[in-house]
Coordinates of C-alpha atoms and ligand atoms in Angstrom, one line a residue:
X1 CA -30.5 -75.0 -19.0
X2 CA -29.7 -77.0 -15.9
X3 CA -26.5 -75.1 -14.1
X4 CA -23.7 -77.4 -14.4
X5 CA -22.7 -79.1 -11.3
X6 CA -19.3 -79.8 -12.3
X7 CA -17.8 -77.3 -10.1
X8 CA -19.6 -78.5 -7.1
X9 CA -17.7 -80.6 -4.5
X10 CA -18.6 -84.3 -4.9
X11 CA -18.0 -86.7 -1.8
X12 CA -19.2 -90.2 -1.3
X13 CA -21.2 -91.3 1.3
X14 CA -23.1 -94.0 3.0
X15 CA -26.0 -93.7 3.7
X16 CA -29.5 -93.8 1.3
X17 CA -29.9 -91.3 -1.1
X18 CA -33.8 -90.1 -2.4
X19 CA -35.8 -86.9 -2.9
X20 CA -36.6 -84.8 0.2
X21 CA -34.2 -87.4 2.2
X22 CA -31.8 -85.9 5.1
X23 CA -28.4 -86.8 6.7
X24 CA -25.5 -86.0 8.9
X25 CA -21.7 -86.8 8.0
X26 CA -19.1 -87.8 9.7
X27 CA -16.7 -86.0 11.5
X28 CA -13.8 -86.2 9.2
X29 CA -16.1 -84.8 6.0
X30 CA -18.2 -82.5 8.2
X31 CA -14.5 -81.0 9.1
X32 CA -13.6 -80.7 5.8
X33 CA -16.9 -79.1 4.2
X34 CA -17.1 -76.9 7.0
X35 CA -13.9 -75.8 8.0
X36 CA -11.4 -76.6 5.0
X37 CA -14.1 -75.8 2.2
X38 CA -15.7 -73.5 4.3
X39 CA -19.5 -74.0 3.3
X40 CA -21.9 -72.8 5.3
X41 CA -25.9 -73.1 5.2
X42 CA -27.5 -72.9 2.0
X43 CA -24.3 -73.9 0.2
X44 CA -24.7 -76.8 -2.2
X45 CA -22.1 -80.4 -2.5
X46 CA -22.8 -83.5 -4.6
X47 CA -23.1 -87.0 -2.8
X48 CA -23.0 -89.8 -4.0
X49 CA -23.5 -93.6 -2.5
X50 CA -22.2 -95.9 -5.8
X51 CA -26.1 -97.1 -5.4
X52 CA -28.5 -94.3 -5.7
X53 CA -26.5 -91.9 -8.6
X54 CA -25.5 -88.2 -7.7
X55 CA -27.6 -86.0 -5.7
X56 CA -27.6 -81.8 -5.5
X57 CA -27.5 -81.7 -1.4
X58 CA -27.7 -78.4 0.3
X59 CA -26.6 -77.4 3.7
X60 CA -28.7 -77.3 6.3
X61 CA -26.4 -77.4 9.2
X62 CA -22.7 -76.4 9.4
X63 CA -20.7 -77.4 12.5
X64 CA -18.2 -78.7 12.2
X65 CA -18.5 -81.9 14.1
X66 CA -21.4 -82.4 12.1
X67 CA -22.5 -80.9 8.5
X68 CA -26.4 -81.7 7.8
X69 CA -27.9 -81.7 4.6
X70 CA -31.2 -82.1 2.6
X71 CA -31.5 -84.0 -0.5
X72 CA -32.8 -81.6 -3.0
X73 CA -32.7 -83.4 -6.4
X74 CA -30.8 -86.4 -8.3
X75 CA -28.2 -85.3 -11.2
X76 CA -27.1 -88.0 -12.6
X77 CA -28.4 -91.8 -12.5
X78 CA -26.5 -94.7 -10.9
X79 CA -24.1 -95.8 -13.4
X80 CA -24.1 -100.5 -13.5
X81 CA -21.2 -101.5 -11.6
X82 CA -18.1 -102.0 -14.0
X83 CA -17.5 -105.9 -15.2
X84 CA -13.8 -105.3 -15.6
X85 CA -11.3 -107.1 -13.0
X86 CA -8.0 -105.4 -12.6
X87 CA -5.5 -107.7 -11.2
X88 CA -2.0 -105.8 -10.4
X89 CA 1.2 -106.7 -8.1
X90 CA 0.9 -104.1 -5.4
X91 CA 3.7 -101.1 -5.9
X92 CA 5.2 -99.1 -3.2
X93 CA 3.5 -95.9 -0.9
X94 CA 2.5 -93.4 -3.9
X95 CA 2.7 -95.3 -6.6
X96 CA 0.7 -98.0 -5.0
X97 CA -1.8 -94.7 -4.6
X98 CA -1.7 -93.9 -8.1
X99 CA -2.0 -97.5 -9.4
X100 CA -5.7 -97.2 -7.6
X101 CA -7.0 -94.2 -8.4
X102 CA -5.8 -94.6 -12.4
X103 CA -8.0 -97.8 -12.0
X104 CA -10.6 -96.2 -10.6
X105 CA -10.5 -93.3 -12.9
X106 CA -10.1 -96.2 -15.9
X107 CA -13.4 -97.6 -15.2
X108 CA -12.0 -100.6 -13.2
X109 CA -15.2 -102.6 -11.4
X110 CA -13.0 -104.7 -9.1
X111 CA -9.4 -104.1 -8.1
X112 CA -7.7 -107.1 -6.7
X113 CA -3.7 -106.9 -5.5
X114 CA -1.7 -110.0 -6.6
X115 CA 1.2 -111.1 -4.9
X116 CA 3.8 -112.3 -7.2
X117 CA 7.2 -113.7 -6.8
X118 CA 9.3 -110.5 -7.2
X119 CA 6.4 -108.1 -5.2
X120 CA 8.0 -105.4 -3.4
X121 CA 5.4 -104.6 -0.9
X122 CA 3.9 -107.2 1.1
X123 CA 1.6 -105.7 4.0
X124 CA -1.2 -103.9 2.4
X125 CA -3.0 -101.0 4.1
X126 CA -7.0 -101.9 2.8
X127 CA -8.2 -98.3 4.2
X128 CA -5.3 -96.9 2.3
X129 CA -6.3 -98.8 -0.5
X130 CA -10.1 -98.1 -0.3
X131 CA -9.8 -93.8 0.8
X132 CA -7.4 -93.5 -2.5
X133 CA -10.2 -95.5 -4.9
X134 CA -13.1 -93.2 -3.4
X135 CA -11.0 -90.0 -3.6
X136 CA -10.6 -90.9 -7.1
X137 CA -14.1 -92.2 -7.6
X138 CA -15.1 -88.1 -6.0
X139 CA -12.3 -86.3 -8.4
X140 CA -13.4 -87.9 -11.5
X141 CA -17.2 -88.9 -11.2
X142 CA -17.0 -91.9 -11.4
X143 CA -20.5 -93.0 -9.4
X144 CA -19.8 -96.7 -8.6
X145 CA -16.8 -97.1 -6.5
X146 CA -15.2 -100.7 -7.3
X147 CA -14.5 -103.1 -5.1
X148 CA -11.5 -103.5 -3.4
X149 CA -10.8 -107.3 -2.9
X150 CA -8.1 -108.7 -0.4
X151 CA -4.7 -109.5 -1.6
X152 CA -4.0 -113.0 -3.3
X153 CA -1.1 -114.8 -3.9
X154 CA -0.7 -115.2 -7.5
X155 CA -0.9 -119.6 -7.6
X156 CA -4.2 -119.0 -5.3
X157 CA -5.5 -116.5 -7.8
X158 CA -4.5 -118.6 -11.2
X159 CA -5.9 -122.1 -9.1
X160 CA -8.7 -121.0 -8.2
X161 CA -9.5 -118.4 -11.2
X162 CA -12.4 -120.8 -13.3
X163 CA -14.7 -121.5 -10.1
X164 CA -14.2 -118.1 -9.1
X165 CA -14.4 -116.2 -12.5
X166 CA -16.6 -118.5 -14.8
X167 CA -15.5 -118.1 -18.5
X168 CA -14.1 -115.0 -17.8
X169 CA -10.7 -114.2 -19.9
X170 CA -7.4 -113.2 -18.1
X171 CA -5.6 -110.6 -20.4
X172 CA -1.8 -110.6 -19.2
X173 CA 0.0 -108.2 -19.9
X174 CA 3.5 -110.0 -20.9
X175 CA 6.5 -108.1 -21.3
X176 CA 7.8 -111.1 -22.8
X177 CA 5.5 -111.9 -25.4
X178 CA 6.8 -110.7 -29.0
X179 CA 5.5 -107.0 -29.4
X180 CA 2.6 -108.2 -31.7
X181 CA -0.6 -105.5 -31.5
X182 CA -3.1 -106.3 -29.2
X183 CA -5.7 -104.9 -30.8
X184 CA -6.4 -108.2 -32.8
X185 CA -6.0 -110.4 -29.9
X186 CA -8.4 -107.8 -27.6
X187 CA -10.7 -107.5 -30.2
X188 CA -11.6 -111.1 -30.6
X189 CA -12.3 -110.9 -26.9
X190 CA -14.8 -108.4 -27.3
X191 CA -18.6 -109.4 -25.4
X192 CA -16.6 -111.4 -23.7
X193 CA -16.2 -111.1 -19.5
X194 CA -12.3 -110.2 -19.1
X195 CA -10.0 -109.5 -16.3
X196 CA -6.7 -108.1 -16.8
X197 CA -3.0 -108.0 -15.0
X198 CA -0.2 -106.2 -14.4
X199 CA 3.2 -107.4 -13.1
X200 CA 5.5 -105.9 -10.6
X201 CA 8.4 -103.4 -11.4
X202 CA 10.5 -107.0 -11.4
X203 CA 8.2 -108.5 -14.2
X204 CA 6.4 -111.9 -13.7
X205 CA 9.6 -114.9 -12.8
X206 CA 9.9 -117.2 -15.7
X207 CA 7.7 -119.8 -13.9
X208 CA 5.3 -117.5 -13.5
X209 CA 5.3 -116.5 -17.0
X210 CA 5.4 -119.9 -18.0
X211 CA 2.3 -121.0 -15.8
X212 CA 0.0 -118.5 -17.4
X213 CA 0.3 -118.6 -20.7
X214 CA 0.0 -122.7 -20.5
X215 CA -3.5 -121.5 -18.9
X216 CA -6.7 -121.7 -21.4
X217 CA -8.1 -118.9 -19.8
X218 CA -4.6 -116.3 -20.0
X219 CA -4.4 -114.1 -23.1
X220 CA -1.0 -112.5 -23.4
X221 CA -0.7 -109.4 -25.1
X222 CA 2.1 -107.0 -25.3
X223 CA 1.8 -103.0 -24.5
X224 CA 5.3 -102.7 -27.0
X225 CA 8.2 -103.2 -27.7
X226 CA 9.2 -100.7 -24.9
X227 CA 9.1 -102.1 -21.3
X228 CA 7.2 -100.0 -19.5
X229 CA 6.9 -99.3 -16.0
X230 CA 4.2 -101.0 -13.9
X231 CA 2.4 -98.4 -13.3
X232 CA 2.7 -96.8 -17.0
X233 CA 1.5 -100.4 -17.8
X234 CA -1.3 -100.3 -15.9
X235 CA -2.5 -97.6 -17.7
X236 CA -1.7 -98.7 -20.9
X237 CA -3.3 -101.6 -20.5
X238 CA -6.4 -100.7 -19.0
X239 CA -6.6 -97.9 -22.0
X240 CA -5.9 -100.6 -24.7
X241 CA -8.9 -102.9 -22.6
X242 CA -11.1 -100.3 -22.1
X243 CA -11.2 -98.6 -25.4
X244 CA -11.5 -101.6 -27.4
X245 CA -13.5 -104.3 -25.0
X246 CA -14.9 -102.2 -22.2
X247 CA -16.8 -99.3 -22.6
X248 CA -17.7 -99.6 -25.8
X249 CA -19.8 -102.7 -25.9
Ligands
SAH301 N1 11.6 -105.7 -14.9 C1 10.9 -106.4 -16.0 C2 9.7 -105.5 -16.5 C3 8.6 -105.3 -15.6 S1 7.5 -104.1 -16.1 C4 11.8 -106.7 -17.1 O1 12.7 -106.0 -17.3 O2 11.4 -107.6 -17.9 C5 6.2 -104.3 -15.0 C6 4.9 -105.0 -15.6 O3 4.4 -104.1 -16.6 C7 5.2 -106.3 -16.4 O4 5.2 -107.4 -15.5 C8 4.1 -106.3 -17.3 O5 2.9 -106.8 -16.7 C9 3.9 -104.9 -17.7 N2 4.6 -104.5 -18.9 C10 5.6 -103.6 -19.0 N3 6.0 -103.5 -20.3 C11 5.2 -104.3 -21.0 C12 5.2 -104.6 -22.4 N4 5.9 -104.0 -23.3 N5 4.2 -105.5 -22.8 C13 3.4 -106.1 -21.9 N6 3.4 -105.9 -20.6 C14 4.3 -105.0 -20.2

C-alpha cells in the first residue's frame, strides 16, 4: 500500500516535472522548506507544475538560498484544466483573498474580476491575486492552477462576451430574481460550456441588472430568498454550479 502523501508539503513550481529530473527553487520557497519547515536532505515535499501532475521530490540540497531536489516518482496525474469561468466584482483586502482561494478550492478554471457599478475596490494587486489562488491550489490539491485574467469592466465583459466565450452560458447570480430553485434552470444547462457571476456587496445597479437578463446568453438564477453576502454567494453559487453542471459531467 503506497504511504499516503497527504501529509507531505505540496508547493507549486515552474519548472518541468519527469522521472529522474532535478531542480533548484527559489529563494522565497527554498527559505521556507529549509528554514520555516525545516527539511533537510533526504526529506520528501510534493511539487507540482498544473502541467506534469504531482511528483514525490526529495531533498538533495538544503540551503537556504537554495533547496535542490530530485524527482523520484509521479503521484498523481495532471488533472484537464477546469472549463468553468468565475466572473466576480472584486471585494476588499481578505475577503478579496478568500473569494480566490474558495474559487480555486471550488474547481474554478478561470477567475476573471468584473468591475461593476457599485465595486468597492478598484486597483487590483495581480500577484496578490495569483500567490492566494496557488496557495490554495497547494492547501487543497487542486493540480491545475486557474488562470487569473485581468480585470474587466462589466459593459466590456457583457459586449464583448459571444466573440470571446462562444456559446458559452453566463449563469448570474440575481439577487433580484424571484427565489425560484436553480436546480431546474442549472440542470438544463448541463453539457453545456458555462460561466458564472457574482455581484459586489452593493448588488448589480438596476441597469445593470436590466442589461443582463435582456442578454440571450445570461441565465439568472437565485441562491434564495436570503440575500447573501458576496462572498457567501460565491460559494453558493459555485456549489449549486459545480455539483449539478461541473464536476459531474
Ligand atoms: N446589497 C445588495 C445585495 C448584494 S449581495 C442588495 O441588498 O440587493 C452580493 C451579490 O451576491 C449579489 O450581487 C448577487 O450576485 C449575489 N447574491 C446574494 N444573494 C443572492 C440571492 N439570494 N440570489 C442570487 N444572488 C445572490
Amino acid at each position: 500500500m503506497p504511504r499516503s502523501h497527504s501529509s507531505l508539503q505540496r508547493l507549486y513550481v515552474t519548472p518541468d516535472l519527469y522521472q529522474g529530473g532535478a531542480l533548484t527553487l527559489e529563494k522565497d520557497q527554498s527559505l521556507y522548506l529549509a528554514a520555516v519547515l525545516r527539511k533537510s536532505v533526504g526529506d520528501e515535499v510534493v511539487l507540482f507544475n498544473g502541467r506534469d501532475g504531482a511528483w514525490l521530490c526529495r531533498l538533495t540540497g538544503d540551503s537556504k538560498k537554495s533547496v535542490s531536489l530530485e524527482v523520484v516518482e509521479q503521484i498523481a496525474p495532471q488533472t484537464p484544466q477546469s472549463d468553468l469561468w468565475y466572473g466576480f466584482a472584486p471585494l476588499k483586502n481578505e475577503r478579496l483573498d478568500y473569494v480566490i482561494q474558495k474559487a480555486v478550492e471550488m474547481g474554478a478554471g478561470t477567475i476573471q474580476p468584473v468591475m461593476t457599478q457599485y465595486t468597492q475596490v478598484h486597483r487590483l494587486k495581480s500577484e496578490r491575486l495569483a500567490a492566494n489562488a496557488i496557495e490554495a491550489a497547494e492547501q487543497c490539491e487542486v493540480l491545475s492552477v486557474p488562470v487569473i485574467a485581468p480585470e474587466i469592466a462589466l459593459d466590456r465583459l457583457l459586449d464583448g462576451w459571444t466573440e470571446a466565450h462562444g456559446d458559452r452560458k453566463l449563469i448570474f447570480a440575481d439577487e433580484g430574481e424571484a427565489s425560484s430553485s436553480p436546480v431546474e434552470t442549472l440542470t438544463a444547462l448541463r453539457g453545456q460550456r458555462v460561466g458564472l457571476l457574482v455581484g459586489p456587496e452593493g448588488g448589480f445597479s438596476d441597469e445593470e441588472r436590466g442589461k443582463l437578463r435582456a442578454l440571450p446568453f445570461v441565465v439568472p438564477i437565485s441562491l434564495g430568498p436570503r440575500i447573501l453576502r458576496a462572498d457567501t454567494a460565491a460559494v453558493a453559487a459555485l456549489a449549486v454550479t459545480q455539483a449539478i453542471i461541473g464536476d459531474w459531467r
